Short mmCIF file of C-alpha atoms and ligand atoms in Angstrom, two decimals:
data_model
loop_
_atom_site.label_atom_id
_atom_site.label_comp_id
_atom_site.label_asym_id
_atom_site.label_seq_id
_atom_site.Cartn_x
_atom_site.Cartn_y
_atom_site.Cartn_z
CA UNK Z 278 2.89 -48.84 -15.88
CA UNK Z 279 -0.52 -48.51 -14.26
CA UNK Z 280 -3.12 -45.71 -14.44
CA UNK Z 281 -2.74 -43.28 -11.62
CA UNK Z 282 -4.69 -40.30 -10.25
CA UNK Z 283 -3.28 -37.56 -8.03
CA UNK Z 284 -4.63 -34.34 -6.65
CA UNK Z 285 -3.03 -31.17 -5.43
CA UNK Z 286 -4.28 -27.94 -3.92
CA UNK Z 287 -3.42 -24.50 -5.30
CA UNK Z 288 -1.36 -22.22 -3.11
CA UNK Z 289 -1.32 -18.48 -2.70
CA UNK Z 290 1.90 -16.59 -2.18
CA UNK Z 291 2.19 -14.39 0.92
CA UNK Z 292 5.70 -13.23 -0.15
CA UNK Z 293 5.44 -13.40 -3.90
CA UNK Z 294 7.86 -14.20 -6.68
CA UNK Z 295 7.70 -12.34 -9.99
CA UNK Z 296 10.76 -12.80 -12.19
CA UNK Z 297 13.12 -15.63 -13.07
CA UNK Z 298 16.91 -15.91 -12.84
CA UNK Z 299 16.96 -18.68 -15.46
CA UNK Z 300 14.11 -18.72 -17.99
CA UNK Z 301 15.04 -22.14 -19.46
CA UNK Z 302 15.11 -23.92 -16.11
CA UNK Z 303 12.26 -21.79 -14.73
CA UNK Z 304 14.22 -20.70 -11.61
CA UNK Z 305 12.52 -17.95 -9.59
CA UNK Z 306 14.81 -14.94 -9.02
CA UNK Z 307 13.66 -14.61 -5.39
CA UNK Z 308 12.46 -16.86 -2.61
CA UNK Z 309 8.72 -17.01 -1.92
CA UNK Z 310 6.40 -18.05 0.87
CA UNK Z 311 2.90 -19.47 0.35
CA UNK Z 312 -0.05 -21.18 1.97
CA UNK Z 313 -2.11 -24.04 0.57
CA UNK Z 314 -5.85 -23.77 -0.10
CA UNK Z 315 -7.35 -27.03 1.15
CA UNK Z 316 -10.87 -26.67 -0.21
CA UNK Z 317 -9.78 -26.18 -3.83
CA UNK Z 318 -8.10 -28.92 -5.82
CA UNK Z 319 -6.92 -30.09 -9.20
CA UNK Z 320 -7.23 -33.81 -9.92
CA UNK Z 321 -5.15 -35.39 -12.68
CA UNK Z 322 -5.34 -38.91 -14.13
CA UNK Z 323 -2.58 -40.46 -16.22
CA UNK Z 324 -2.70 -43.52 -18.44
CA UNK Z 325 -0.72 -44.77 -21.41
CA UNK Z 326 -2.43 -44.16 -24.81
CA UNK Z 327 -1.94 -44.77 -28.51
CA UNK Z 328 -1.28 -41.05 -29.01
CA UNK Z 329 -0.90 -38.10 -26.61
CA UNK Z 330 -4.15 -36.52 -25.44
CA UNK Z 331 -4.47 -33.73 -22.92
CA UNK Z 332 -7.92 -33.00 -21.52
CA UNK Z 333 -8.30 -30.00 -19.18
CA UNK Z 334 -11.67 -29.42 -17.52
CA UNK Z 335 -13.43 -31.61 -20.07
CA UNK Z 336 -11.85 -29.99 -23.17
CA UNK Z 337 -9.11 -31.50 -25.30
CA UNK Z 338 -6.34 -28.92 -25.44
CA UNK Z 339 -2.87 -28.34 -26.91
CA UNK Z 340 -0.92 -26.59 -24.13
CA UNK Z 341 2.55 -25.41 -25.04
CA UNK Z 342 3.58 -25.34 -21.33
CA UNK Z 343 2.57 -28.98 -20.83
CA UNK Z 344 4.12 -30.06 -24.12
CA UNK Z 345 7.48 -28.45 -23.27
CA UNK Z 346 7.31 -30.00 -19.80
CA UNK Z 347 6.68 -33.54 -21.18
CA UNK Z 348 9.47 -33.11 -23.67
CA UNK Z 349 11.85 -32.29 -20.82
CA UNK Z 350 10.54 -35.22 -18.73
CA UNK Z 351 11.07 -37.56 -21.71
CA UNK Z 352 14.69 -36.41 -21.84
CA UNK Z 353 15.10 -38.07 -18.39
CA UNK Z 354 12.55 -40.96 -18.53
CA UNK Z 355 11.30 -43.28 -21.22
CA UNK Z 356 7.59 -42.60 -21.33
CA UNK Z 357 4.94 -43.73 -23.87
CA UNK Z 358 2.31 -41.39 -25.24
CA UNK Z 359 -0.06 -40.39 -22.42
CA UNK Z 360 -3.66 -39.61 -21.87
CA UNK Z 361 -3.71 -36.78 -19.32
CA UNK Z 362 -7.05 -35.74 -17.84
CA UNK Z 363 -7.01 -32.87 -15.46
CA UNK Z 364 -9.88 -30.95 -13.82
CA UNK Z 365 -10.04 -28.23 -11.22
CA UNK Z 366 -12.98 -27.46 -8.99
CA UNK Z 367 -12.23 -23.67 -9.22
CA UNK Z 368 -11.75 -21.19 -12.13
CA UNK Z 369 -8.61 -21.93 -14.14
CA UNK Z 370 -6.17 -19.39 -15.62
CA UNK Z 371 -7.50 -16.49 -13.60
CA UNK Z 372 -4.80 -16.02 -10.97
CA UNK Z 373 -6.09 -18.78 -8.75
CA UNK Z 374 -2.92 -20.87 -9.19
CA UNK Z 375 -4.40 -23.64 -11.32
CA UNK Z 376 -1.01 -24.17 -13.01
CA UNK Z 377 0.56 -24.69 -9.54
CA UNK Z 378 -1.92 -27.39 -8.48
CA UNK Z 379 -1.96 -28.68 -12.07
CA UNK Z 380 1.76 -29.33 -12.40
CA UNK Z 381 2.00 -30.65 -8.84
CA UNK Z 382 -0.78 -33.21 -9.51
CA UNK Z 383 0.64 -34.08 -12.94
CA UNK Z 384 4.13 -34.70 -11.49
CA UNK Z 385 2.85 -36.87 -8.73
CA UNK Z 386 0.49 -38.86 -10.99
CA UNK Z 387 3.20 -39.55 -13.56
CA UNK Z 388 5.70 -40.39 -10.87
CA UNK Z 389 3.25 -42.92 -9.43
CA UNK Z 390 2.04 -44.35 -12.77
CA UNK Z 391 5.53 -45.10 -13.94
CA UNK Z 392 7.08 -45.88 -10.57
CA UNK Z 393 9.68 -43.19 -11.18
CA UNK Z 394 10.57 -43.31 -7.49
CA UNK Z 395 11.11 -39.56 -7.21
CA UNK Z 396 11.90 -38.09 -3.83
CA UNK Z 397 9.70 -35.21 -2.69
CA UNK Z 398 12.54 -32.83 -3.54
CA UNK Z 399 12.78 -34.31 -7.07
CA UNK Z 400 9.03 -34.04 -7.48
CA UNK Z 401 9.25 -30.39 -6.50
CA UNK Z 402 11.97 -29.78 -9.09
CA UNK Z 403 9.94 -31.41 -11.85
CA UNK Z 404 6.78 -29.54 -10.86
CA UNK Z 405 8.74 -26.28 -10.88
CA UNK Z 406 9.91 -26.76 -14.44
CA UNK Z 407 6.23 -26.49 -15.39
CA UNK Z 408 5.24 -23.63 -13.04
CA UNK Z 409 7.46 -21.95 -10.48
CA UNK Z 410 4.79 -21.96 -7.82
CA UNK Z 411 3.90 -25.67 -8.41
CA UNK Z 412 6.80 -26.82 -6.26
CA UNK Z 413 4.94 -25.26 -3.29
CA UNK Z 414 1.75 -27.25 -3.97
CA UNK Z 415 3.39 -30.63 -3.32
CA UNK Z 416 3.67 -29.71 0.32
CA UNK Z 417 0.80 -28.68 2.56
CA UNK Z 418 0.42 -25.84 5.01
CA UNK Z 419 2.91 -22.93 4.84
CA UNK Z 420 5.64 -23.52 2.30
CA UNK Z 421 8.88 -21.71 1.37
CA UNK Z 422 10.54 -21.96 -2.01
CA UNK Z 423 14.20 -20.98 -2.20
CA UNK Z 424 16.83 -21.35 -4.91
CA UNK Z 425 20.55 -21.95 -4.76
CA UNK Z 426 21.98 -21.40 -8.19
CA UNK Z 427 19.62 -23.32 -10.50
CA UNK Z 428 18.38 -25.72 -7.87
CA UNK Z 429 15.26 -24.92 -5.90
CA UNK Z 430 14.07 -26.30 -2.66
CA UNK Z 431 10.52 -26.20 -1.32
CA UNK Z 432 10.15 -26.74 2.39
CA UNK Z 433 7.27 -26.80 4.79
CA UNK Z 434 7.41 -24.15 7.49
CA UNK Z 435 4.18 -25.08 9.33
CA UNK Z 436 1.85 -27.94 8.46
CA UNK Z 437 -1.87 -27.43 7.75
CA UNK Z 438 -2.86 -28.01 11.36
CA UNK Z 439 -0.40 -25.74 13.11
CA UNK Z 440 -2.01 -22.38 12.52
CA UNK Z 441 -5.81 -22.16 12.26
CA UNK Z 442 -6.18 -19.66 9.47
CA UNK Z 443 -8.67 -19.72 6.58
CA UNK Z 444 -9.03 -17.97 3.25
CA UNK Z 445 -12.03 -16.28 1.63
CA UNK Z 446 -11.49 -16.00 -2.15
CA UNK Z 447 -13.53 -13.19 -3.69
CA UNK Z 448 -14.17 -14.01 -7.38
CA UNK Z 449 -14.24 -10.70 -9.24
CA UNK Z 450 -14.30 -11.72 -12.90
CA UNK Z 451 -15.20 -14.55 -15.31
CA UNK Z 452 -12.41 -13.87 -17.70
CA UNK Z 453 -9.10 -15.57 -18.25
CA UNK Z 454 -6.10 -13.45 -17.20
CA UNK Z 455 -4.76 -11.12 -19.92
CA UNK Z 456 -1.03 -12.02 -19.75
CA UNK Z 457 0.35 -15.32 -18.55
CA UNK Z 458 2.90 -15.26 -15.73
CA UNK Z 459 5.91 -16.37 -17.85
CA UNK Z 460 5.55 -13.62 -20.48
CA UNK Z 461 4.61 -11.08 -17.79
CA UNK Z 462 7.72 -11.85 -15.70
CA UNK Z 463 10.03 -11.55 -18.70
CA UNK Z 464 8.45 -8.18 -19.62
CA UNK Z 465 8.83 -6.87 -16.02
CA UNK Z 466 12.46 -7.89 -15.88
CA UNK Z 467 13.19 -6.32 -19.27
CA UNK Z 468 11.22 -3.06 -18.99
CA UNK Z 469 10.44 -2.04 -15.41
CA UNK Z 470 12.77 0.54 -13.82
CA UNK Z 471 11.71 -0.92 -10.45
CA UNK Z 472 12.78 -4.55 -11.07
CA UNK Z 473 16.03 -4.50 -9.06
CA UNK Z 474 14.31 -2.75 -6.13
CA UNK Z 475 11.56 -5.38 -6.21
CA UNK Z 476 14.14 -8.22 -5.98
CA UNK Z 477 15.83 -6.56 -3.01
CA UNK Z 478 12.50 -5.87 -1.20
CA UNK Z 479 11.32 -9.47 -1.75
CA UNK Z 480 14.48 -11.03 -0.31
CA UNK Z 481 14.01 -8.88 2.80
CA UNK Z 482 10.28 -9.61 2.99
CA UNK Z 483 10.93 -13.37 2.74
CA UNK Z 484 13.14 -13.42 5.78
CA UNK Z 485 10.64 -11.35 7.78
CA UNK Z 486 7.75 -13.49 6.49
CA UNK Z 487 9.45 -16.70 7.62
CA UNK Z 488 9.78 -15.32 11.13
CA UNK Z 489 6.17 -14.13 11.20
CA UNK Z 490 4.89 -17.57 10.10
CA UNK Z 491 7.13 -19.47 12.54
CA UNK Z 492 5.91 -17.21 15.37
CA UNK Z 493 2.25 -17.32 14.07
CA UNK Z 494 2.33 -13.50 14.29
CA UNK Z 495 -0.80 -12.52 12.38
CA UNK Z 496 -0.23 -8.70 12.46
CA UNK Z 497 3.34 -8.98 11.22
CA UNK Z 498 2.33 -11.42 8.43
CA UNK Z 499 -0.57 -9.14 7.42
CA UNK Z 500 1.81 -6.21 6.94
CA UNK Z 501 4.45 -8.23 5.08
CA UNK Z 502 1.91 -10.04 2.77
CA UNK Z 503 -0.02 -6.92 1.84
CA UNK Z 504 3.17 -5.00 1.16
CA UNK Z 505 4.52 -7.86 -1.03
CA UNK Z 506 1.25 -7.94 -2.97
CA UNK Z 507 1.19 -4.19 -3.58
CA UNK Z 508 4.87 -4.12 -4.54
CA UNK Z 509 4.38 -6.94 -7.06
CA UNK Z 510 1.43 -5.11 -8.63
CA UNK Z 511 3.39 -1.83 -8.65
CA UNK Z 512 6.15 -3.68 -10.54
CA UNK Z 513 3.49 -5.02 -12.97
CA UNK Z 514 2.03 -1.53 -13.44
CA UNK Z 515 5.52 -0.18 -14.21
CA UNK Z 516 6.10 -2.84 -16.92
CA UNK Z 517 5.85 -1.86 -20.57
CA UNK Z 518 3.21 -2.52 -21.77
CA UNK Z 519 1.57 -2.30 -18.35
CA UNK Z 520 0.29 -5.48 -16.69
CA UNK Z 521 -2.97 -4.47 -15.10
CA UNK Z 522 -4.62 -7.46 -13.44
CA UNK Z 523 -6.96 -5.61 -11.06
CA UNK Z 524 -10.46 -4.41 -11.82
CA UNK Z 525 -12.80 -2.16 -9.90
CA UNK Z 526 -14.02 -4.99 -7.68
CA UNK Z 527 -10.39 -5.84 -6.70
CA UNK Z 528 -10.01 -2.33 -5.37
CA UNK Z 529 -13.38 -2.48 -3.60
CA UNK Z 530 -12.29 -5.70 -1.91
CA UNK Z 531 -8.97 -4.15 -0.77
CA UNK Z 532 -11.01 -1.33 0.70
CA UNK Z 533 -13.40 -3.75 2.43
CA UNK Z 534 -10.57 -5.86 3.94
CA UNK Z 535 -8.79 -2.69 5.17
CA UNK Z 536 -11.99 -1.50 6.87
CA UNK Z 537 -12.59 -4.92 8.46
CA UNK Z 538 -9.10 -4.85 9.89
CA UNK Z 539 -9.69 -1.34 11.32
CA UNK Z 540 -12.81 -2.79 12.96
CA UNK Z 541 -10.66 -5.34 14.73
CA UNK Z 542 -11.12 -8.38 12.50
CA UNK Z 543 -7.84 -10.25 11.84
CA UNK Z 544 -7.82 -10.34 8.09
CA UNK Z 545 -5.47 -9.27 5.29
CA UNK Z 546 -5.61 -9.37 1.48
CA UNK Z 547 -3.40 -10.77 -1.21
CA UNK Z 548 -3.82 -10.85 -5.01
CA UNK Z 549 -1.88 -12.88 -7.55
CA UNK Z 550 -1.73 -12.44 -11.37
CA UNK Z 551 -5.47 -11.95 -11.67
CA UNK Z 552 -8.27 -9.87 -10.31
CA UNK Z 553 -9.49 -12.19 -7.54
CA UNK Z 554 -8.83 -11.16 -3.91
CA UNK Z 555 -7.81 -13.68 -1.29
CA UNK Z 556 -8.61 -12.59 2.21
CA UNK Z 557 -6.59 -14.54 4.75
CA UNK Z 558 -8.09 -14.53 8.24
CA UNK Z 559 -8.37 -16.40 11.49
CA UNK Z 560 -10.56 -19.41 10.91
CA UNK Z 561 -13.30 -18.30 13.38
CA UNK Z 562 -14.02 -15.13 11.36
CA UNK Z 563 -13.99 -16.65 7.82
CA UNK Z 564 -17.82 -16.75 7.61
CA UNK Z 565 -18.05 -13.09 8.60
CA UNK Z 566 -15.24 -12.09 6.17
CA UNK Z 567 -16.92 -14.12 3.36
CA UNK Z 568 -20.33 -12.50 4.00
CA UNK Z 569 -18.83 -9.01 3.94
CA UNK Z 570 -16.89 -9.68 0.78
CA UNK Z 571 -19.91 -11.17 -0.97
CA UNK Z 572 -21.68 -7.81 -0.49
CA UNK Z 573 -18.84 -5.81 -2.09
CA UNK Z 574 -19.73 -4.19 -5.40
CA UNK Z 575 -18.49 -6.35 -8.35
CA UNK Z 576 -17.88 -9.54 -6.38
CA UNK Z 577 -19.45 -12.56 -8.19
CA UNK Z 578 -19.04 -15.12 -5.42
CA UNK Z 579 -16.84 -16.01 -2.50
CA UNK Z 580 -15.14 -19.38 -1.95
CA UNK Z 581 -14.14 -20.19 1.64
CA UNK Z 582 -11.21 -22.52 2.27
CA UNK Z 583 -9.18 -23.89 5.09
CA UNK Z 584 -5.45 -24.58 4.80
CA UNK Z 585 -4.64 -27.66 2.75
CA UNK Z 586 -2.34 -30.65 3.09
CA UNK Z 587 0.12 -32.06 0.60
CA UNK Z 588 -0.55 -33.41 -2.88
CA UNK Z 589 -1.78 -36.97 -2.71
CA UNK Z 590 -2.21 -40.09 -4.80
CA UNK Z 591 -5.93 -40.83 -5.07
CA UNK Z 592 -7.46 -44.23 -4.37
CA UNK Z 593 -4.58 -45.05 -2.10
CA UNK Z 594 -3.72 -44.24 1.42
CA UNK Z 595 -0.17 -43.40 0.57
CA UNK Z 596 0.45 -39.65 0.61
CA UNK Z 597 2.32 -37.74 -2.04
CA UNK Z 598 5.21 -37.39 0.36
CA UNK Z 599 7.79 -40.00 -0.24
CA UNK Z 600 11.33 -39.76 0.99
CA UNK Z 601 12.39 -36.14 1.55
CA UNK Z 602 16.09 -36.13 0.84
O1 PMV E 942 3.97 -20.30 -10.89
P1 PMV E 942 4.17 -19.23 -11.88
O2 PMV E 942 5.55 -19.34 -12.45
O3 PMV E 942 3.12 -19.22 -12.91
O4 PMV E 942 4.16 -17.80 -11.14
C1 PMV E 942 3.33 -17.45 -10.07
C2 PMV E 942 3.37 -15.99 -9.83
C3 PMV E 942 2.45 -15.47 -8.73
O5 PMV E 942 1.38 -16.34 -8.46
C4 PMV E 942 1.87 -14.11 -9.14
C5 PMV E 942 3.25 -15.23 -7.47
C6 PMV E 942 3.66 -16.46 -6.67
O6 PMV E 942 4.71 -16.43 -6.02
O7 PMV E 942 2.90 -17.45 -6.63
#
C-alpha cells in the first residue's frame, strides 16, 4: 500500500437520470448523457490509518453514503482503516455534482493506493455504487451511461477536445440542497403519476442526444437537453412531497439564456438537483454568456469552465484510464 491522490471533474447531465431500477446496487433506471466540467475538480488523498477518518473540505465527517460504499468495497477487497481527505474547488452538495467527482476520485485513489488493478469499466462500476453519475466522471468529454440488467457501462462519445463547447455555471444560492438525490429518486418513483412517462421520454431523448453529440449538432442538443431538464424538474414537482430545487434566480437565468438564444447566441441551459444554472455554449461566447448571467437578479457569481478530461492520479503522469475491457 502507498498513499495516493486522485482528482476527478464533476459532470453535468444533458440527458438526465432520475430514478433507479435497483436501489441496492444503485442502478439507474434510464441511460444518461453528460459532459465533464474541466475547470472544477475534487481531489482525494488516501492513506492507511489506525482508525477510519473521512475529511471533506477540511471538516471531519461521518458520511453514511461513503460508509456504505466502503463496507461494500471491503466485501471484495481486504482494506485497512483509511484516512480519506477530499476537497472540491466548488460548492459541494448543491447540485454541482460533487458526489460524482467525489466517488470517481475516491475509487481511482483507492484503486491506485492498493494496486487493485481495476479496469476502467470496473472503476466505473465501483464509482457508480457510490453515486450513479460518478461513473461518468471517470471519463472525460461527453459520456454516456447505460445499463444492461444490473451492470452499467460508461462510455466516452466525444473526448474533451472534439467539440469546443464551454459552460458558465451561475451560482444562485449558498445553501445545501434540500433533498439528496437518493431519497428524492425513491420518492419520485413511489409517488409521481408521471414517473413511467418520464422513463419513456428519457430513453427516447438519450438516443436522440447521442446522435446530436456525435454530429456536434448544437441546436438539436440544446432542444434535447433543455427538454430533459424541464421534464426531470416536472417529475420532481409532481413528487409528494414536492421536490422544488429552483429558486427565483434559477427562473431568471432560464429567461436570460432563452433571450440570449433568441438573439443568436448558441447557448442552452440545464439544471440538476439544485438551483444553480449551467449554461452550455460555444467556447467563443462563454465570456459574453458569463457576463450576462452575472447581471441576472439573484445570481451570486458565475464560474466558467471548459470541457474536462478523465479522472487522473496526481503526482504521476499515468492517467486514470487503465485497460478498458
Ligand atoms: O449521481 P446521483 O445518483 O446522485 O444522481 C444524479 C442526478 C442528477 O444529477 C440530477 C441527474 C444526472 O443524470 O446526473
